[in-house]
mmCIF file of C-alpha atoms in Angstrom:
data_model
loop_
_atom_site.group_PDB
_atom_site.id
_atom_site.type_symbol
_atom_site.label_atom_id
_atom_site.label_comp_id
_atom_site.label_asym_id
_atom_site.label_seq_id
_atom_site.Cartn_x
_atom_site.Cartn_y
_atom_site.Cartn_z
ATOM 1 C CA UNK A 18 -35.010 -9.615 95.393
ATOM 2 C CA UNK A 19 -36.982 -8.075 92.551
ATOM 3 C CA UNK A 20 -40.095 -10.167 91.925
ATOM 4 C CA UNK A 21 -40.620 -11.641 88.480
ATOM 5 C CA UNK A 22 -44.011 -9.918 88.300
ATOM 6 C CA UNK A 23 -42.291 -6.550 88.838
ATOM 7 C CA UNK A 24 -39.756 -7.406 86.147
ATOM 8 C CA UNK A 25 -42.446 -8.356 83.646
ATOM 9 C CA UNK A 26 -44.597 -5.311 84.400
ATOM 10 C CA UNK A 27 -41.597 -3.062 83.794
ATOM 11 C CA UNK A 28 -40.598 -4.827 80.582
ATOM 12 C CA UNK A 29 -44.155 -4.573 79.244
ATOM 13 C CA UNK A 30 -43.898 -0.783 79.553
ATOM 14 C CA UNK A 31 -40.752 -0.442 77.425
ATOM 15 C CA UNK A 32 -42.616 0.274 74.196
ATOM 16 C CA UNK A 33 -43.340 3.635 75.781
ATOM 17 C CA UNK A 34 -39.651 4.489 75.408
ATOM 18 C CA UNK A 35 -40.129 5.034 71.698
ATOM 19 C CA UNK A 36 -38.267 3.501 68.767
ATOM 20 C CA UNK A 37 -34.713 3.145 67.625
ATOM 21 C CA UNK A 38 -32.728 1.892 70.627
ATOM 22 C CA UNK A 39 -29.336 0.457 69.633
ATOM 23 C CA UNK A 40 -27.855 -2.524 71.476
ATOM 24 C CA UNK A 41 -24.642 -4.532 71.079
ATOM 25 C CA UNK A 42 -24.586 -8.071 72.530
ATOM 26 C CA UNK A 43 -21.073 -9.509 72.726
ATOM 27 C CA UNK A 44 -21.654 -13.228 73.097
ATOM 28 C CA UNK A 45 -25.139 -12.673 71.737
ATOM 29 C CA UNK A 46 -25.533 -15.854 69.675
ATOM 30 C CA UNK A 47 -26.000 -18.161 72.675
ATOM 31 C CA UNK A 48 -26.583 -18.239 76.393
ATOM 32 C CA UNK A 49 -27.485 -15.212 78.481
ATOM 33 C CA UNK A 50 -26.580 -12.772 75.709
ATOM 34 C CA UNK A 51 -29.054 -14.438 73.347
ATOM 35 C CA UNK A 52 -31.771 -14.746 76.000
ATOM 36 C CA UNK A 53 -31.489 -11.030 76.758
ATOM 37 C CA UNK A 54 -31.350 -10.034 73.086
ATOM 38 C CA UNK A 55 -34.613 -11.940 72.528
ATOM 39 C CA UNK A 56 -36.383 -9.989 75.263
ATOM 40 C CA UNK A 57 -34.864 -6.705 74.097
ATOM 41 C CA UNK A 58 -36.265 -7.395 70.623
ATOM 42 C CA UNK A 59 -39.625 -8.474 72.057
ATOM 43 C CA UNK A 60 -40.283 -5.440 74.244
ATOM 44 C CA UNK A 61 -38.719 -2.489 72.376
ATOM 45 C CA UNK A 62 -39.909 -0.703 69.246
ATOM 46 C CA UNK A 63 -37.859 -1.074 66.040
ATOM 47 C CA UNK A 64 -34.555 -1.716 67.827
ATOM 48 C CA UNK A 65 -31.175 -2.159 66.188
ATOM 49 C CA UNK A 66 -29.356 -5.185 67.612
ATOM 50 C CA UNK A 67 -25.809 -6.319 66.854
ATOM 51 C CA UNK A 68 -25.083 -9.867 68.092
ATOM 52 C CA UNK A 69 -21.296 -10.362 68.177
ATOM 53 C CA UNK A 70 -19.778 -13.848 68.063
ATOM 54 C CA UNK A 71 -17.895 -16.484 66.091
ATOM 55 C CA UNK A 72 -20.519 -18.950 64.870
ATOM 56 C CA UNK A 73 -21.958 -17.669 61.596
ATOM 57 C CA UNK A 74 -24.323 -20.624 61.143
ATOM 58 C CA UNK A 75 -25.798 -20.157 64.589
ATOM 59 C CA UNK A 76 -25.957 -16.410 64.041
ATOM 60 C CA UNK A 77 -28.161 -16.848 60.964
ATOM 61 C CA UNK A 78 -30.670 -18.737 63.101
ATOM 62 C CA UNK A 79 -30.503 -16.014 65.759
ATOM 63 C CA UNK A 80 -31.163 -13.269 63.203
ATOM 64 C CA UNK A 81 -34.138 -15.197 61.823
ATOM 65 C CA UNK A 82 -35.519 -15.663 65.323
ATOM 66 C CA UNK A 83 -35.124 -11.997 66.270
ATOM 67 C CA UNK A 84 -36.771 -10.950 63.012
ATOM 68 C CA UNK A 85 -39.776 -13.157 63.780
ATOM 69 C CA UNK A 86 -40.001 -11.672 67.270
ATOM 70 C CA UNK A 87 -39.831 -8.095 65.977
ATOM 71 C CA UNK A 88 -40.260 -7.670 62.194
ATOM 72 C CA UNK A 89 -39.609 -3.916 62.427
ATOM 73 C CA UNK A 90 -36.233 -4.359 64.095
ATOM 74 C CA UNK A 91 -32.836 -4.213 62.423
ATOM 75 C CA UNK A 92 -30.487 -7.098 63.236
ATOM 76 C CA UNK A 93 -26.931 -7.569 62.012
ATOM 77 C CA UNK A 94 -24.428 -10.198 63.076
ATOM 78 C CA UNK A 95 -20.805 -9.138 63.635
ATOM 79 C CA UNK A 96 -18.441 -12.082 63.204
ATOM 80 C CA UNK A 97 -15.229 -11.865 65.188
ATOM 81 C CA UNK A 98 -12.978 -13.734 67.612
ATOM 82 C CA UNK A 99 -13.382 -11.661 70.765
ATOM 83 C CA UNK A 100 -10.547 -13.494 72.537
ATOM 84 C CA UNK A 101 -8.222 -11.363 70.388
ATOM 85 C CA UNK A 102 -8.163 -7.625 70.960
ATOM 86 C CA UNK A 103 -7.681 -7.121 67.237
ATOM 87 C CA UNK A 104 -10.967 -8.989 66.801
ATOM 88 C CA UNK A 105 -12.569 -6.611 69.291
ATOM 89 C CA UNK A 106 -11.180 -3.600 67.435
ATOM 90 C CA UNK A 107 -12.445 -4.914 64.109
ATOM 91 C CA UNK A 108 -15.961 -5.478 65.479
ATOM 92 C CA UNK A 109 -16.027 -2.028 67.065
ATOM 93 C CA UNK A 110 -14.923 -0.330 63.853
ATOM 94 C CA UNK A 111 -17.694 -2.119 61.964
ATOM 95 C CA UNK A 112 -20.303 -0.887 64.440
ATOM 96 C CA UNK A 113 -18.892 2.632 64.682
ATOM 97 C CA UNK A 114 -19.142 3.076 60.926
ATOM 98 C CA UNK A 115 -22.882 2.477 61.207
ATOM 99 C CA UNK A 116 -23.927 3.961 64.535
ATOM 100 C CA UNK A 117 -23.360 7.361 66.133
ATOM 101 C CA UNK A 118 -24.872 6.235 69.445
ATOM 102 C CA UNK A 119 -25.220 2.973 71.364
ATOM 103 C CA UNK A 120 -27.758 2.650 74.165
ATOM 104 C CA UNK A 121 -26.656 -0.713 75.496
ATOM 105 C CA UNK A 122 -23.407 -2.674 75.478
ATOM 106 C CA UNK A 123 -24.086 -6.150 76.886
ATOM 107 C CA UNK A 124 -21.013 -8.321 77.543
ATOM 108 C CA UNK A 125 -21.384 -12.040 78.232
ATOM 109 C CA UNK A 126 -18.645 -13.649 76.133
ATOM 110 C CA UNK A 127 -16.670 -16.417 77.814
ATOM 111 C CA UNK A 128 -15.485 -20.017 77.752
ATOM 112 C CA UNK A 129 -15.441 -23.059 79.997
ATOM 113 C CA UNK A 130 -12.023 -24.716 80.138
ATOM 114 C CA UNK A 131 -9.860 -26.827 82.421
ATOM 115 C CA UNK A 132 -6.642 -25.875 80.638
ATOM 116 C CA UNK A 133 -3.887 -23.976 82.317
ATOM 117 C CA UNK A 134 -2.718 -20.675 80.902
ATOM 118 C CA UNK A 135 -3.580 -20.744 77.195
ATOM 119 C CA UNK A 136 -1.943 -17.748 75.556
ATOM 120 C CA UNK A 137 -3.336 -16.216 72.414
ATOM 121 C CA UNK A 138 -1.082 -14.802 69.715
ATOM 122 C CA UNK A 139 -1.394 -11.478 71.566
ATOM 123 C CA UNK A 140 0.170 -12.846 74.758
ATOM 124 C CA UNK A 141 -3.017 -12.893 76.852
ATOM 125 C CA UNK A 142 -4.608 -15.959 78.398
ATOM 126 C CA UNK A 143 -7.658 -16.811 76.295
ATOM 127 C CA UNK A 144 -10.083 -17.215 79.179
ATOM 128 C CA UNK A 145 -8.844 -14.114 80.998
ATOM 129 C CA UNK A 146 -9.053 -12.137 77.771
ATOM 130 C CA UNK A 147 -12.671 -13.150 77.065
ATOM 131 C CA UNK A 148 -13.814 -12.635 80.648
ATOM 132 C CA UNK A 149 -12.028 -9.344 81.253
ATOM 133 C CA UNK A 150 -9.616 -7.691 78.788
ATOM 134 C CA UNK A 151 -11.786 -8.060 75.671
ATOM 135 C CA UNK A 152 -14.802 -6.736 77.545
ATOM 136 C CA UNK A 153 -12.872 -3.714 78.769
ATOM 137 C CA UNK A 154 -11.620 -3.142 75.228
ATOM 138 C CA UNK A 155 -15.187 -3.108 73.897
ATOM 139 C CA UNK A 156 -16.099 -0.558 76.564
ATOM 140 C CA UNK A 157 -13.111 1.681 75.877
ATOM 141 C CA UNK A 158 -13.609 1.583 72.112
ATOM 142 C CA UNK A 159 -17.366 2.187 72.149
ATOM 143 C CA UNK A 160 -17.585 4.767 74.948
ATOM 144 C CA UNK A 161 -17.848 7.696 72.459
ATOM 145 C CA UNK A 162 -21.051 6.163 71.034
ATOM 146 C CA UNK A 163 -22.327 5.070 74.474
ATOM 147 C CA UNK A 164 -21.702 8.574 75.845
ATOM 148 C CA UNK A 165 -23.460 10.065 72.825
ATOM 149 C CA UNK A 166 -26.588 8.087 73.695
ATOM 150 C CA UNK A 167 -26.529 9.596 77.186
ATOM 151 C CA UNK A 168 -26.446 13.133 75.817
ATOM 152 C CA UNK A 169 -29.376 12.666 73.428
ATOM 153 C CA UNK A 170 -32.256 15.076 74.034
ATOM 154 C CA UNK A 171 -35.040 12.494 73.694
ATOM 155 C CA UNK A 172 -35.603 10.690 76.976
ATOM 156 C CA UNK A 173 -35.761 7.210 75.451
ATOM 157 C CA UNK A 174 -32.527 7.520 73.515
ATOM 158 C CA UNK A 175 -30.791 8.893 76.611
ATOM 159 C CA UNK A 176 -30.520 5.291 77.846
ATOM 160 C CA UNK A 177 -26.799 4.608 78.226
ATOM 161 C CA UNK A 178 -25.714 1.367 79.884
ATOM 162 C CA UNK A 179 -22.879 -1.139 80.020
ATOM 163 C CA UNK A 180 -23.554 -4.601 81.494
ATOM 164 C CA UNK A 181 -20.903 -7.250 82.091
ATOM 165 C CA UNK A 182 -22.196 -10.673 83.150
ATOM 166 C CA UNK A 183 -19.715 -12.668 85.216
ATOM 167 C CA UNK A 184 -19.411 -13.128 88.994
ATOM 168 C CA UNK A 185 -20.531 -10.069 90.953
ATOM 169 C CA UNK A 186 -20.499 -10.784 94.674
ATOM 170 C CA UNK A 187 -17.611 -13.259 94.451
ATOM 171 C CA UNK A 188 -14.778 -10.733 94.752
ATOM 172 C CA UNK A 189 -11.569 -11.941 96.414
ATOM 173 C CA UNK A 190 -8.131 -10.434 96.975
ATOM 174 C CA UNK A 191 -6.038 -9.730 93.886
ATOM 175 C CA UNK A 192 -2.380 -10.465 93.313
ATOM 176 C CA UNK A 193 -1.458 -6.822 92.732
ATOM 177 C CA UNK A 194 2.066 -7.756 91.612
ATOM 178 C CA UNK A 195 0.790 -10.075 88.866
ATOM 179 C CA UNK A 196 -2.522 -8.647 87.690
ATOM 180 C CA UNK A 197 -2.356 -10.356 84.279
ATOM 181 C CA UNK A 198 -1.350 -13.657 85.949
ATOM 182 C CA UNK A 199 1.631 -14.045 83.677
ATOM 183 C CA UNK A 200 3.649 -15.719 86.439
ATOM 184 C CA UNK A 201 1.146 -17.338 88.834
ATOM 185 C CA UNK A 202 -1.773 -18.531 86.735
ATOM 186 C CA UNK A 203 -4.476 -20.964 87.797
ATOM 187 C CA UNK A 204 -8.115 -21.323 86.769
ATOM 188 C CA UNK A 205 -9.196 -20.154 90.220
ATOM 189 C CA UNK A 206 -6.919 -17.112 90.151
ATOM 190 C CA UNK A 207 -8.214 -16.282 86.658
ATOM 191 C CA UNK A 208 -11.800 -16.367 87.944
ATOM 192 C CA UNK A 209 -10.856 -14.273 90.977
ATOM 193 C CA UNK A 210 -9.011 -11.647 88.961
ATOM 194 C CA UNK A 211 -11.620 -11.370 86.199
ATOM 195 C CA UNK A 212 -14.445 -11.056 88.748
ATOM 196 C CA UNK A 213 -12.782 -8.652 91.180
ATOM 197 C CA UNK A 214 -11.263 -6.487 88.453
ATOM 198 C CA UNK A 215 -14.665 -6.285 86.732
ATOM 199 C CA UNK A 216 -16.340 -5.091 89.937
ATOM 200 C CA UNK A 217 -13.622 -2.507 90.471
ATOM 201 C CA UNK A 218 -13.894 -1.347 86.886
ATOM 202 C CA UNK A 219 -17.654 -0.772 86.755
ATOM 203 C CA UNK A 220 -17.219 1.515 89.749
ATOM 204 C CA UNK A 221 -14.100 3.185 88.354
ATOM 205 C CA UNK A 222 -15.687 3.711 84.941
ATOM 206 C CA UNK A 223 -18.863 5.094 86.496
ATOM 207 C CA UNK A 224 -16.746 7.844 88.012
ATOM 208 C CA UNK A 225 -15.129 8.575 84.651
ATOM 209 C CA UNK A 226 -18.411 8.513 82.698
ATOM 210 C CA UNK A 227 -21.134 9.727 85.107
ATOM 211 C CA UNK A 228 -23.849 9.852 82.430
ATOM 212 C CA UNK A 229 -23.625 6.093 81.825
ATOM 213 C CA UNK A 230 -24.733 3.258 84.119
ATOM 214 C CA UNK A 231 -22.230 0.416 84.599
ATOM 215 C CA UNK A 232 -23.421 -2.934 85.978
ATOM 216 C CA UNK A 233 -21.675 -6.193 86.859
ATOM 217 C CA UNK A 234 -24.057 -9.126 87.413
ATOM 218 C CA UNK A 235 -23.884 -12.672 88.677
ATOM 219 C CA UNK A 236 -26.455 -14.545 86.558
ATOM 220 C CA UNK A 237 -26.927 -17.610 88.735
ATOM 221 C CA UNK A 238 -26.959 -21.051 87.124
ATOM 222 C CA UNK A 239 -28.362 -20.692 83.613
ATOM 223 C CA UNK A 240 -28.398 -23.214 80.789
ATOM 224 C CA UNK A 241 -26.163 -21.923 78.033
ATOM 225 C CA UNK A 242 -23.807 -23.090 75.318
ATOM 226 C CA UNK A 243 -20.978 -23.577 77.796
ATOM 227 C CA UNK A 244 -21.014 -27.367 77.384
ATOM 228 C CA UNK A 245 -19.935 -26.949 73.751
ATOM 229 C CA UNK A 246 -16.730 -25.282 74.928
ATOM 230 C CA UNK A 247 -16.054 -28.102 77.399
ATOM 231 C CA UNK A 248 -15.121 -30.534 74.620
ATOM 232 C CA UNK A 249 -16.170 -34.128 73.882
ATOM 233 C CA UNK A 250 -15.072 -35.502 77.266
ATOM 234 C CA UNK A 251 -16.140 -32.804 79.712
ATOM 235 C CA UNK A 252 -19.150 -31.644 77.688
ATOM 236 C CA UNK A 253 -21.399 -34.586 78.681
ATOM 237 C CA UNK A 254 -20.371 -34.136 82.321
ATOM 238 C CA UNK A 255 -21.325 -30.454 82.218
ATOM 239 C CA UNK A 256 -24.668 -31.297 80.619
ATOM 240 C CA UNK A 257 -25.295 -33.965 83.255
ATOM 241 C CA UNK A 258 -24.509 -31.490 86.031
ATOM 242 C CA UNK A 259 -27.005 -29.050 84.523
ATOM 243 C CA UNK A 260 -29.710 -31.727 84.504
ATOM 244 C CA UNK A 261 -29.042 -32.543 88.154
ATOM 245 C CA UNK A 262 -28.987 -28.865 89.073
ATOM 246 C CA UNK A 263 -32.156 -28.004 87.131
ATOM 247 C CA UNK A 264 -34.247 -27.278 90.268
ATOM 248 C CA UNK A 265 -31.808 -24.488 91.176
ATOM 249 C CA UNK A 266 -31.376 -23.093 87.676
ATOM 250 C CA UNK A 267 -32.726 -19.813 86.356
ATOM 251 C CA UNK A 268 -34.911 -20.488 83.318
ATOM 252 C CA UNK A 269 -33.646 -19.117 80.015
ATOM 253 C CA UNK A 270 -36.523 -16.722 79.451
ATOM 254 C CA UNK A 271 -36.479 -15.522 83.057
ATOM 255 C CA UNK A 272 -32.754 -14.844 82.790
ATOM 256 C CA UNK A 273 -33.387 -12.760 79.673
ATOM 257 C CA UNK A 274 -36.308 -10.944 81.272
ATOM 258 C CA UNK A 275 -34.348 -10.113 84.404
ATOM 259 C CA UNK A 276 -31.354 -8.866 82.463
ATOM 260 C CA UNK A 277 -33.640 -6.737 80.279
ATOM 261 C CA UNK A 278 -35.032 -5.210 83.473
ATOM 262 C CA UNK A 279 -31.504 -4.454 84.685
ATOM 263 C CA UNK A 280 -30.568 -2.863 81.363
ATOM 264 C CA UNK A 281 -33.553 -0.501 81.298
ATOM 265 C CA UNK A 282 -34.942 0.103 84.798
ATOM 266 C CA UNK A 283 -34.682 3.625 86.224
ATOM 267 C CA UNK A 284 -33.764 1.952 89.505
ATOM 268 C CA UNK A 285 -30.235 1.669 88.118
ATOM 269 C CA UNK A 286 -29.690 5.278 87.164
ATOM 270 C CA UNK A 287 -26.353 6.780 86.101
ATOM 271 C CA UNK A 288 -24.249 8.684 88.595
ATOM 272 C CA UNK A 289 -24.747 12.099 87.037
ATOM 273 C CA UNK A 290 -23.685 13.825 90.251
ATOM 274 C CA UNK A 291 -20.318 12.072 90.399
ATOM 275 C CA UNK A 292 -17.365 14.157 89.267
ATOM 276 C CA UNK A 293 -15.047 12.914 86.539
ATOM 277 C CA UNK A 294 -12.225 12.011 88.916
ATOM 278 C CA UNK A 295 -10.551 8.674 88.358
ATOM 279 C CA UNK A 296 -10.468 7.967 92.085
ATOM 280 C CA UNK A 297 -13.480 8.540 94.288
ATOM 281 C CA UNK A 298 -14.653 7.451 97.699
ATOM 282 C CA UNK A 299 -16.532 4.181 98.016
ATOM 283 C CA UNK A 300 -19.884 5.808 98.607
ATOM 284 C CA UNK A 301 -19.466 7.902 95.455
ATOM 285 C CA UNK A 302 -18.395 4.887 93.398
ATOM 286 C CA UNK A 303 -21.729 3.239 94.037
ATOM 287 C CA UNK A 304 -23.605 5.968 92.167
ATOM 288 C CA UNK A 305 -24.048 4.811 88.614
ATOM 289 C CA UNK A 306 -22.309 1.486 89.298
ATOM 290 C CA UNK A 307 -24.156 -1.618 90.479
ATOM 291 C CA UNK A 308 -23.118 -5.133 91.489
ATOM 292 C CA UNK A 309 -26.171 -7.363 91.181
ATOM 293 C CA UNK A 310 -27.237 -10.922 91.949
ATOM 294 C CA UNK A 311 -29.348 -12.860 89.438
ATOM 295 C CA UNK A 312 -32.534 -11.704 91.198
ATOM 296 C CA UNK A 313 -31.703 -7.991 91.017
ATOM 297 C CA UNK A 314 -30.560 -7.640 94.623
ATOM 298 C CA UNK A 315 -27.287 -5.839 95.304
ATOM 299 C CA UNK A 316 -24.203 -7.888 96.136
ATOM 300 C CA UNK A 317 -20.473 -7.289 96.408
ATOM 301 C CA UNK A 318 -17.633 -7.806 98.861
ATOM 302 C CA UNK A 319 -17.913 -4.203 100.020
ATOM 303 C CA UNK A 320 -15.201 -4.404 102.644
ATOM 304 C CA UNK A 321 -12.659 -5.548 100.075
ATOM 305 C CA UNK A 322 -13.836 -3.268 97.259
ATOM 306 C CA UNK A 323 -14.130 -0.162 99.439
ATOM 307 C CA UNK A 324 -10.636 -0.763 100.791
ATOM 308 C CA UNK A 325 -9.288 -1.169 97.275
ATOM 309 C CA UNK A 326 -10.948 2.031 96.073
ATOM 310 C CA UNK A 327 -9.745 4.018 99.088
ATOM 311 C CA UNK A 328 -6.176 2.876 98.469
ATOM 312 C CA UNK A 329 -6.269 3.581 94.723
ATOM 313 C CA UNK A 330 -6.359 -0.036 93.516
ATOM 314 C CA UNK A 331 -9.274 0.695 91.175
ATOM 315 C CA UNK A 332 -7.208 3.324 89.417
ATOM 316 C CA UNK A 333 -4.208 0.981 89.345
ATOM 317 C CA UNK A 334 -6.264 -1.790 87.706
ATOM 318 C CA UNK A 335 -7.548 0.565 84.992
ATOM 319 C CA UNK A 336 -4.015 1.821 84.318
ATOM 320 C CA UNK A 337 -2.838 -1.796 84.098
ATOM 321 C CA UNK A 338 -5.674 -2.580 81.677
ATOM 322 C CA UNK A 339 -4.722 0.287 79.384
ATOM 323 C CA UNK A 340 -1.069 -0.752 79.590
ATOM 324 C CA UNK A 341 -2.031 -4.257 78.452
ATOM 325 C CA UNK A 342 -3.934 -2.747 75.521
ATOM 326 C CA UNK A 343 -0.827 -0.805 74.562
ATOM 327 C CA UNK A 344 1.392 -3.866 74.914
ATOM 328 C CA UNK A 345 -0.869 -5.851 72.584
ATOM 329 C CA UNK A 346 -0.908 -2.998 70.056
ATOM 330 C CA UNK A 347 2.875 -2.851 70.078
ATOM 331 C CA UNK A 348 3.093 -6.618 69.745
ATOM 332 C CA UNK A 349 1.015 -6.448 66.555
#
């Protein structure tokens, strides 16, 4: 566990990085994305922050808040429906027209639902898309700008990180014959696939892009806007559960502080010594890729993940992901 005092001491030193860091927060108008964006604005010098989400009214409040926290920062909301890959592409194009480099891509978009498979117009389950496919699409689209940040000569702008916040440490066996769960969908299988595929992908992508750090975190129990997604019946139940579970919850500011630490600490360095092969041994995968608990300690079902990497499942999952992108493009 990384102590909160260590986290805060590190964060207080971030002004020494210099000015002009660029960060994209997908799901940045509420929950963990917002909490982290606040701390990023608080502790960095003249940052550029792009919160990405759907709620324009809420976004205006977020922009006002970030501006009060850091008047020298530049903050611009990107409105899009990230459950649709075309929404992801539109948001990425908007950002790419304005930025040549991105230091941080922070992915925390998601929904709470008790529905069964709920297909979007693109043929993907909405929850699975938000928790996995859309996030991978953001990464794929923005990697030129993220890689550019890694190659910058100034040490502070060399920060190059991708963080996906979901369920690190809760990896379980995949249905390799139905990776997109088109035929055997359940809410549990969706959680399992999104979590395990995300852990495989941060390690696979770290081998493909050794100058960038890739991190998958489990945030613990954090109060967020998830109850809004639960609807008028389940919403009050979710809020009640959060009240009961308050003693075990991670406070909003602490969650933001800890995620800021993860996004900037030299402890989580990129795997610059890893070759650009798409399949690497388990010990090599861990360089530049980190699976972290809410307190900064390392987690992960290593036996399962190492076996999958050694047998080429990581590569297979990435190929499947790109095939799904192509299928959606053709469906358009």
